Amino acid sequence: MWKYFKKIIYYLKETFTNMIKFLDLQKINAQYAEELKKAAEEVIDSGWYLLGESVNRFETNLANYIGVKHAIGVANGLDALRLILKAYIEIGFMKEGDEVIVPANTYIASILAITDNRLKPVLVEPDFKTYNLDFDKIEERITERTRAIMVVHLYGQICWGRKLEEIRRRYNLKIIEDNAQAIGAEWNGLKSGALGDSAGFSFYPGKNLGAIGDAGAVSTGDDKLAEIIRALGNYGSRQKYHNEYQGLNSRMDEIQAAFLTIKLKYLDKENDRRREIAQFYCENITNKDIVLPCHKDHLLSKSLKFDFTHVWHLFVIRTRLQNELNSYLTSNNIQSLIHYPVPPHKQQAYKEWNIVTFPITEKIHSEVISLPISAVMTDEEVISVVKAINSF
Ligand SMILES: *Cc1c(COP(=O)(O)O)cnc(C)c1O
């Protein structure tokens, strides 16, 4: 009873006070409502709902945007990663029990994709400054069964470097990008999704390019891999009722592809606005209890030799007072979230790892807080967040 009462109070508070939402999806999609509704109508009227013109068009636009030969629409981001690994197994590049290096502090989906294929995730600690995979810790974890490295561009920041390319060459590994959080980010003029051998994208509604439901994609320059993934996502079939592989049903809906085609046009503009907000946060949050994100965004540091852009899927700060700051922000009508409260190796789903410790990962998880950031936040809202943080 009390639980419901609290829920109602929260709802009323959110409705009647100027609650600053962490992410206002309704407002984000309202910007394009007219176009989106027209697109929905067209798909409904077409009578064709899967593997049709909308998906073809979106795949072409996405491939052009990323600068890669193939883009394949799938059902969601987790499936994109599952299908990539499954295809490498079908090709014969890896087999059951082979190892895939992956950052220990990633969202659990990266790891689920690996174990789902009966491959072995080898968790590696991130760099404590960027929260991305620490390239100096990879080589010591490579064995004769290592086949791939899954890099995660966490929070929207590119995880790439010459050192990583060198390791790939030396050990003949595939690099799979988990690009769920960084669509539009660049390294040295190349977009995330065009850096590795293959990449998985998520268009979960809250991602920088969000569908109105679930959707995902794979990108790759590898013709064979692309062809197999296309078949694997469609029951392992190239020709109806002829099944070459034990596949999945993981296809992008025509209606989601139509929505995404529209939203892709506005992605760069939205990412620019996120960058503007991030820059404002970085320049104006002065509270000494807060550690700001360490980034290599070229807008903020033009002197870097390599050009990085960050797309700020999340603006993640750190503080020893995680719980205190979180409740303080709530009491100031600001919604904040923790990405993520429990690291994968402490999850019940991976009981066998619960006794292992990853000190950097655990410290990150116990200190991070994500502040509101999105293309529809107003200047006033951004200023209110800064004021609240500075007076904490
Ligand atoms: C969102 C996300 C995924 C999974 O994407 P879904 O579309 O939700 O399946 C995978 N990896 C990372 C890092 C993510 O943030």
Short mmCIF file of C-alpha atoms and ligand atoms in Angstrom, two decimals:
data_model
loop_
_atom_site.label_atom_id
_atom_site.label_comp_id
_atom_site.label_asym_id
_atom_site.label_seq_id
_atom_site.Cartn_x
_atom_site.Cartn_y
_atom_site.Cartn_z
CA MET A 1 0.00 0.00 0.00
CA TRP A 2 2.74 2.39 1.06
CA LYS A 3 4.63 1.49 -2.11
CA TYR A 4 1.72 2.59 -4.29
CA PHE A 5 1.26 5.73 -2.25
CA LYS A 6 4.91 6.61 -2.78
CA LYS A 7 4.56 5.94 -6.50
CA ILE A 8 1.59 8.29 -6.74
CA ILE A 9 3.43 11.01 -4.83
CA TYR A 10 6.39 10.61 -7.15
CA TYR A 11 4.14 10.81 -10.20
CA LEU A 12 2.40 13.94 -8.92
CA LYS A 13 5.73 15.53 -8.10
CA GLU A 14 7.04 14.77 -11.54
CA THR A 15 3.93 16.18 -13.18
CA PHE A 16 3.42 19.32 -11.15
CA THR A 17 6.94 20.43 -10.30
CA ASN A 18 9.69 21.22 -12.74
CA MET A 19 11.26 17.81 -12.51
CA ILE A 20 14.33 17.66 -14.73
CA LYS A 21 14.01 14.28 -16.37
CA PHE A 22 17.05 12.13 -16.96
CA LEU A 23 15.84 11.55 -20.50
CA ASP A 24 12.55 12.85 -21.88
CA LEU A 25 11.75 10.36 -24.65
CA GLN A 26 8.33 11.83 -25.25
CA LYS A 27 9.85 15.25 -25.91
CA ILE A 28 12.59 13.78 -28.10
CA ASN A 29 10.14 12.03 -30.42
CA ALA A 30 7.64 14.89 -30.33
CA GLN A 31 10.19 16.95 -32.30
CA TYR A 32 9.63 14.69 -35.29
CA ALA A 33 6.04 13.61 -34.58
CA GLU A 34 4.62 14.68 -37.91
CA GLU A 35 7.23 12.84 -39.97
CA LEU A 36 7.10 9.77 -37.73
CA LYS A 37 3.33 9.48 -37.93
CA LYS A 38 3.37 9.83 -41.69
CA ALA A 39 6.03 7.10 -41.92
CA ALA A 40 3.99 4.79 -39.67
CA GLU A 41 0.95 5.32 -41.84
CA GLU A 42 2.91 4.47 -44.97
CA VAL A 43 4.18 1.22 -43.49
CA ILE A 44 0.72 0.24 -42.22
CA ASP A 45 -0.83 0.95 -45.61
CA SER A 46 1.91 -0.88 -47.51
CA GLY A 47 0.89 -4.28 -46.11
CA TRP A 48 4.58 -5.29 -45.94
CA TYR A 49 6.10 -5.39 -42.45
CA LEU A 50 9.40 -7.28 -42.52
CA LEU A 51 12.45 -7.44 -44.83
CA GLY A 52 11.16 -4.79 -47.19
CA GLU A 53 11.95 -1.40 -48.67
CA SER A 54 12.15 0.52 -45.37
CA VAL A 55 14.79 -1.80 -43.96
CA ASN A 56 16.75 -1.71 -47.24
CA ARG A 57 16.69 2.06 -47.25
CA PHE A 58 17.76 2.35 -43.63
CA GLU A 59 20.57 -0.18 -44.09
CA THR A 60 21.91 1.81 -47.05
CA ASN A 61 21.68 5.12 -45.18
CA LEU A 62 23.32 3.67 -42.08
CA ALA A 63 26.16 2.10 -44.08
CA ASN A 64 26.77 5.43 -45.84
CA TYR A 65 26.65 7.35 -42.59
CA ILE A 66 29.14 5.04 -40.87
CA GLY A 67 31.30 4.70 -43.96
CA VAL A 68 31.22 0.93 -44.12
CA LYS A 69 30.26 -1.55 -46.85
CA HIS A 70 27.48 -3.46 -45.09
CA ALA A 71 24.82 -2.64 -42.52
CA ILE A 72 22.31 -5.31 -41.55
CA GLY A 73 19.18 -4.52 -39.55
CA VAL A 74 18.46 -6.88 -36.66
CA ALA A 75 16.02 -7.03 -33.76
CA ASN A 76 18.13 -5.35 -31.04
CA GLY A 77 21.67 -4.59 -29.91
CA LEU A 78 22.20 -7.80 -27.97
CA ASP A 79 21.25 -9.83 -31.05
CA ALA A 80 23.65 -7.78 -33.19
CA LEU A 81 26.54 -8.93 -30.98
CA ARG A 82 25.21 -12.50 -30.68
CA LEU A 83 24.93 -12.76 -34.46
CA ILE A 84 28.44 -11.43 -35.09
CA LEU A 85 29.96 -14.09 -32.84
CA LYS A 86 27.70 -16.79 -34.24
CA ALA A 87 28.82 -15.87 -37.75
CA TYR A 88 32.51 -16.05 -36.79
CA ILE A 89 31.78 -19.56 -35.47
CA GLU A 90 30.00 -20.55 -38.72
CA ILE A 91 32.92 -19.20 -40.75
CA GLY A 92 35.22 -21.36 -38.63
CA PHE A 93 37.21 -18.47 -37.17
CA MET A 94 36.27 -19.49 -33.63
CA LYS A 95 34.67 -22.41 -31.84
CA GLU A 96 33.04 -23.30 -28.55
CA GLY A 97 35.33 -22.52 -25.59
CA ASP A 98 37.42 -19.91 -27.43
CA GLU A 99 38.10 -16.69 -25.59
CA VAL A 100 36.88 -13.16 -26.18
CA ILE A 101 38.43 -10.26 -24.28
CA VAL A 102 35.86 -7.77 -23.00
CA PRO A 103 35.95 -4.89 -20.48
CA ALA A 104 34.83 -5.90 -16.98
CA ASN A 105 32.79 -2.71 -16.50
CA THR A 106 30.59 -3.00 -19.59
CA TYR A 107 26.83 -3.29 -19.68
CA ILE A 108 26.01 -6.98 -19.26
CA ALA A 109 24.72 -7.38 -22.85
CA SER A 110 28.29 -7.47 -24.24
CA ILE A 111 29.03 -10.46 -22.03
CA LEU A 112 25.69 -12.20 -22.58
CA ALA A 113 26.42 -12.23 -26.32
CA ILE A 114 29.68 -14.09 -25.65
CA THR A 115 28.36 -16.71 -23.23
CA ASP A 116 25.26 -17.25 -25.35
CA ASN A 117 27.61 -18.58 -28.06
CA ARG A 118 29.42 -20.83 -25.54
CA LEU A 119 32.52 -18.71 -25.86
CA LYS A 120 34.50 -17.61 -22.81
CA PRO A 121 34.49 -13.93 -21.80
CA VAL A 122 37.86 -12.83 -20.43
CA LEU A 123 37.19 -9.76 -18.33
CA VAL A 124 39.81 -7.03 -18.43
CA GLU A 125 39.90 -3.94 -16.22
CA PRO A 126 39.22 -0.52 -17.75
CA ASP A 127 41.38 2.57 -17.59
CA PHE A 128 40.32 4.45 -14.45
CA LYS A 129 40.28 7.79 -16.27
CA THR A 130 38.32 7.03 -19.46
CA TYR A 131 36.40 3.95 -18.16
CA ASN A 132 37.28 2.28 -21.47
CA LEU A 133 39.33 -0.89 -21.94
CA ASP A 134 42.95 -0.48 -20.83
CA PHE A 135 45.06 -1.57 -23.83
CA ASP A 136 48.09 -2.15 -21.59
CA LYS A 137 46.25 -4.93 -19.77
CA ILE A 138 45.18 -6.90 -22.84
CA GLU A 139 48.34 -8.76 -23.82
CA GLU A 140 48.83 -10.47 -20.46
CA ARG A 141 45.37 -12.03 -20.88
CA ILE A 142 45.89 -13.40 -24.39
CA THR A 143 46.16 -17.20 -24.67
CA GLU A 144 46.22 -19.58 -27.64
CA ARG A 145 42.41 -19.65 -27.43
CA THR A 146 41.92 -15.89 -27.71
CA ARG A 147 40.10 -15.07 -30.94
CA ALA A 148 38.62 -11.63 -30.48
CA ILE A 149 38.51 -8.43 -28.49
CA MET A 150 35.13 -6.82 -27.92
CA VAL A 151 35.72 -3.12 -27.38
CA VAL A 152 32.88 -1.10 -25.88
CA HIS A 153 32.72 2.62 -26.63
CA LEU A 154 31.34 3.23 -23.18
CA TYR A 155 29.17 6.27 -22.44
CA GLY A 156 29.71 7.44 -26.06
CA GLN A 157 33.50 7.71 -26.00
CA ILE A 158 35.56 5.90 -28.63
CA CYS A 159 37.72 3.06 -27.38
CA TRP A 160 40.42 2.75 -30.03
CA GLY A 161 44.12 3.31 -30.52
CA ARG A 162 47.30 2.33 -32.38
CA LYS A 163 48.22 -0.05 -29.57
CA LEU A 164 44.96 -1.94 -30.05
CA GLU A 165 45.57 -2.21 -33.81
CA GLU A 166 49.04 -3.54 -33.10
CA ILE A 167 47.68 -6.25 -30.78
CA ARG A 168 45.13 -7.26 -33.39
CA ARG A 169 47.83 -7.69 -35.99
CA ARG A 170 50.30 -9.49 -33.74
CA TYR A 171 47.81 -12.10 -32.49
CA ASN A 172 45.51 -12.26 -35.53
CA LEU A 173 42.41 -11.30 -33.58
CA LYS A 174 39.08 -9.90 -34.69
CA ILE A 175 37.97 -6.68 -33.09
CA ILE A 176 34.24 -6.43 -32.50
CA GLU A 177 32.92 -3.02 -31.55
CA ASP A 178 30.01 -2.82 -29.13
CA ASN A 179 28.79 0.44 -30.59
CA ALA A 180 25.49 0.58 -28.70
CA GLN A 181 26.41 3.87 -27.02
CA ALA A 182 28.58 5.75 -29.50
CA ILE A 183 26.88 6.13 -32.89
CA GLY A 184 28.34 9.21 -34.59
CA ALA A 185 31.56 9.30 -32.57
CA GLU A 186 34.81 9.52 -34.54
CA TRP A 187 38.43 8.55 -34.24
CA ASN A 188 40.82 10.17 -36.66
CA GLY A 189 38.03 10.83 -39.15
CA LEU A 190 36.62 7.30 -38.98
CA LYS A 191 33.27 6.65 -37.36
CA SER A 192 32.68 4.12 -34.61
CA GLY A 193 31.33 1.03 -36.33
CA ALA A 194 33.93 1.41 -39.11
CA LEU A 195 37.00 0.88 -36.92
CA GLY A 196 36.83 -2.83 -36.07
CA ASP A 197 36.17 -5.97 -38.11
CA SER A 198 32.50 -5.77 -37.22
CA ALA A 199 30.24 -3.76 -34.93
CA GLY A 200 26.92 -4.10 -33.14
CA PHE A 201 24.50 -1.17 -32.80
CA SER A 202 21.51 -0.73 -30.52
CA PHE A 203 18.57 1.51 -31.34
CA TYR A 204 16.88 0.97 -27.96
CA PRO A 205 14.69 4.07 -27.43
CA GLY A 206 17.10 5.69 -24.97
CA LYS A 207 20.20 5.40 -27.16
CA ASN A 208 21.50 8.40 -29.16
CA LEU A 209 19.70 7.04 -32.22
CA GLY A 210 16.59 5.53 -30.67
CA ALA A 211 13.76 3.61 -32.32
CA ILE A 212 10.22 3.54 -30.93
CA GLY A 213 10.74 0.06 -29.57
CA ASP A 214 13.63 -2.37 -30.02
CA ALA A 215 15.98 -2.45 -33.00
CA GLY A 216 19.66 -3.02 -33.74
CA ALA A 217 22.17 -3.42 -36.55
CA VAL A 218 25.49 -4.96 -37.50
CA SER A 219 28.08 -3.15 -39.60
CA THR A 220 31.07 -4.75 -41.31
CA GLY A 221 33.30 -4.43 -44.35
CA ASP A 222 33.53 -8.23 -44.59
CA ASP A 223 31.30 -9.56 -47.44
CA LYS A 224 31.22 -13.14 -46.20
CA LEU A 225 30.43 -12.16 -42.61
CA ALA A 226 27.65 -9.83 -43.77
CA GLU A 227 26.07 -12.54 -45.90
CA ILE A 228 26.13 -15.10 -43.10
CA ILE A 229 24.73 -12.66 -40.54
CA ARG A 230 21.87 -11.83 -42.88
CA ALA A 231 21.03 -15.52 -43.15
CA LEU A 232 21.55 -16.22 -39.43
CA GLY A 233 19.09 -13.49 -38.45
CA ASN A 234 16.48 -15.02 -40.72
CA TYR A 235 16.32 -18.63 -39.40
CA GLY A 236 19.68 -19.45 -40.99
CA SER A 237 18.03 -19.27 -44.36
CA ARG A 238 18.97 -17.61 -47.63
CA GLN A 239 16.13 -19.16 -49.56
CA LYS A 240 12.72 -19.56 -47.94
CA TYR A 241 12.28 -22.99 -46.31
CA HIS A 242 15.91 -23.95 -46.96
CA ASN A 243 17.94 -23.66 -43.77
CA GLU A 244 21.68 -23.61 -44.06
CA TYR A 245 22.42 -22.73 -40.42
CA GLN A 246 20.74 -23.10 -37.03
CA GLY A 247 19.76 -19.44 -37.04
CA LEU A 248 17.65 -17.04 -35.03
CA ASN A 249 14.67 -14.90 -35.80
CA SER A 250 16.20 -11.45 -35.43
CA ARG A 251 15.00 -8.97 -38.00
CA MET A 252 14.41 -5.24 -37.89
CA ASP A 253 10.74 -4.28 -38.32
CA GLU A 254 9.86 -2.17 -41.35
CA ILE A 255 8.16 0.34 -39.08
CA GLN A 256 11.24 0.77 -36.90
CA ALA A 257 13.43 1.14 -40.00
CA ALA A 258 11.10 3.88 -41.26
CA PHE A 259 11.34 5.70 -37.92
CA LEU A 260 15.12 5.30 -37.79
CA THR A 261 15.57 6.63 -41.33
CA ILE A 262 13.92 9.84 -40.19
CA LYS A 263 15.83 10.08 -36.92
CA LEU A 264 19.19 9.34 -38.54
CA LYS A 265 18.88 12.65 -40.43
CA TYR A 266 18.88 14.50 -37.13
CA LEU A 267 21.51 12.46 -35.30
CA ASP A 268 24.46 14.79 -35.90
CA LYS A 269 22.44 17.80 -34.79
CA GLU A 270 21.37 15.96 -31.63
CA ASN A 271 24.92 14.82 -30.89
CA ASP A 272 26.12 18.43 -31.31
CA ARG A 273 23.62 19.58 -28.71
CA ARG A 274 24.78 16.83 -26.33
CA ARG A 275 28.35 18.03 -26.86
CA GLU A 276 27.34 21.59 -26.07
CA ILE A 277 25.72 20.46 -22.81
CA ALA A 278 28.72 18.31 -21.89
CA GLN A 279 31.04 21.23 -22.51
CA PHE A 280 28.90 23.43 -20.28
CA TYR A 281 28.93 20.82 -17.51
CA CYS A 282 32.71 20.41 -17.80
CA GLU A 283 33.37 24.12 -17.67
CA ASN A 284 30.93 24.98 -14.91
CA ILE A 285 30.83 22.12 -12.43
CA THR A 286 33.39 23.19 -9.87
CA ASN A 287 32.46 21.11 -6.82
CA LYS A 288 35.66 19.51 -5.52
CA ASP A 289 33.85 16.31 -4.49
CA ILE A 290 33.05 15.58 -8.13
CA VAL A 291 35.30 13.95 -10.69
CA LEU A 292 34.32 15.05 -14.20
CA PRO A 293 34.57 12.70 -17.20
CA CYS A 294 38.01 12.50 -18.77
CA HIS A 295 37.42 12.78 -22.47
CA LYS A 296 39.28 13.43 -25.66
CA ASP A 297 36.64 15.39 -27.47
CA HIS A 298 38.25 17.53 -30.15
CA LEU A 299 35.78 20.31 -29.54
CA LEU A 300 37.24 20.63 -26.09
CA SER A 301 40.89 19.96 -26.78
CA LYS A 302 41.95 20.92 -30.25
CA SER A 303 45.63 20.28 -29.63
CA LEU A 304 45.36 16.49 -29.67
CA LYS A 305 47.21 14.73 -32.43
CA PHE A 306 44.38 12.29 -32.97
CA ASP A 307 40.96 13.60 -33.48
CA PHE A 308 38.40 12.06 -31.14
CA THR A 309 34.79 12.94 -30.84
CA HIS A 310 32.62 11.89 -27.95
CA VAL A 311 28.85 11.66 -28.44
CA TRP A 312 28.00 11.80 -24.72
CA HIS A 313 25.42 9.04 -24.61
CA LEU A 314 25.84 9.49 -20.87
CA PHE A 315 27.47 12.23 -18.83
CA VAL A 316 29.02 10.27 -16.00
CA ILE A 317 30.61 11.90 -12.98
CA ARG A 318 32.20 10.21 -9.99
CA THR A 319 31.93 10.90 -6.29
CA ARG A 320 32.66 9.00 -3.08
CA LEU A 321 29.22 10.21 -1.96
CA GLN A 322 27.25 8.32 -4.61
CA ASN A 323 24.12 7.66 -2.54
CA GLU A 324 24.14 11.08 -0.90
CA LEU A 325 24.46 12.94 -4.20
CA ASN A 326 21.79 10.79 -5.80
CA SER A 327 19.25 11.56 -3.07
CA TYR A 328 20.31 15.20 -2.99
CA LEU A 329 19.61 15.50 -6.72
CA THR A 330 16.24 13.77 -6.33
CA SER A 331 15.26 16.20 -3.59
CA ASN A 332 16.22 19.01 -5.97
CA ASN A 333 13.89 17.59 -8.65
CA ILE A 334 16.72 16.27 -10.81
CA GLN A 335 16.59 12.69 -12.03
CA SER A 336 19.97 10.97 -12.04
CA LEU A 337 20.83 7.34 -12.69
CA ILE A 338 23.71 4.95 -12.03
CA HIS A 339 25.31 3.19 -15.00
CA TYR A 340 25.70 0.63 -13.68
CA PRO A 341 25.07 -0.21 -10.00
CA VAL A 342 26.28 -3.85 -10.17
CA PRO A 343 29.17 -5.00 -12.41
CA PRO A 344 28.63 -8.17 -14.50
CA HIS A 345 31.01 -10.27 -12.35
CA LYS A 346 28.88 -9.55 -9.27
CA GLN A 347 25.60 -10.54 -10.94
CA GLN A 348 23.78 -13.69 -9.95
CA ALA A 349 23.71 -14.67 -13.63
CA TYR A 350 27.49 -15.17 -13.42
CA LYS A 351 27.73 -16.77 -9.96
CA GLU A 352 31.05 -18.41 -10.83
CA TRP A 353 32.70 -14.96 -10.98
CA ASN A 354 31.22 -13.58 -7.77
CA ILE A 355 34.37 -14.34 -5.79
CA VAL A 356 36.71 -12.70 -8.31
CA THR A 357 37.61 -9.06 -7.75
CA PHE A 358 38.16 -6.32 -10.29
CA PRO A 359 39.07 -3.38 -8.06
CA ILE A 360 38.95 -0.62 -10.70
CA THR A 361 35.64 -1.84 -12.07
CA GLU A 362 34.16 -2.12 -8.59
CA LYS A 363 35.35 1.35 -7.64
CA ILE A 364 33.81 2.81 -10.80
CA HIS A 365 30.50 1.12 -10.10
CA SER A 366 30.43 2.39 -6.52
CA GLU A 367 31.13 6.01 -7.46
CA VAL A 368 29.43 6.85 -10.78
CA ILE A 369 26.34 8.97 -11.30
CA SER A 370 24.89 9.91 -14.69
CA LEU A 371 23.52 13.44 -15.02
CA PRO A 372 20.65 14.33 -17.35
CA ILE A 373 21.82 14.90 -20.92
CA SER A 374 19.86 14.90 -24.18
CA ALA A 375 19.23 17.05 -27.20
CA VAL A 376 15.94 18.37 -25.77
CA MET A 377 17.31 19.70 -22.48
CA THR A 378 16.89 23.45 -22.21
CA ASP A 379 19.68 25.83 -21.16
CA GLU A 380 17.74 26.58 -17.95
CA GLU A 381 17.66 22.89 -17.07
CA VAL A 382 21.37 22.50 -17.70
CA ILE A 383 22.11 25.53 -15.51
CA SER A 384 19.87 24.15 -12.72
CA VAL A 385 21.81 20.87 -12.75
CA VAL A 386 25.14 22.71 -12.51
CA LYS A 387 23.85 24.88 -9.65
CA ALA A 388 22.56 21.87 -7.73
CA ILE A 389 25.83 19.97 -8.12
CA ASN A 390 27.93 22.96 -7.12
CA SER A 391 25.87 23.55 -3.99
CA PHE A 392 26.00 19.90 -2.91
C1 LIG B 1 22.15 -0.97 -24.86
C2 LIG B 1 23.39 -1.76 -24.91
C3 LIG B 1 23.42 -3.05 -25.48
C4 LIG B 1 22.20 -3.82 -25.86
O1 LIG B 1 21.34 -3.22 -26.73
P1 LIG B 1 19.79 -3.65 -26.77
O2 LIG B 1 19.30 -3.03 -28.02
O3 LIG B 1 19.15 -3.13 -25.54
O4 LIG B 1 19.74 -5.15 -26.83
C5 LIG B 1 24.64 -3.67 -25.61
N1 LIG B 1 25.77 -3.09 -25.16
C6 LIG B 1 25.78 -1.89 -24.59
C7 LIG B 1 27.08 -1.29 -24.13
C8 LIG B 1 24.59 -1.18 -24.43
O5 LIG B 1 24.60 0.02 -23.84
#
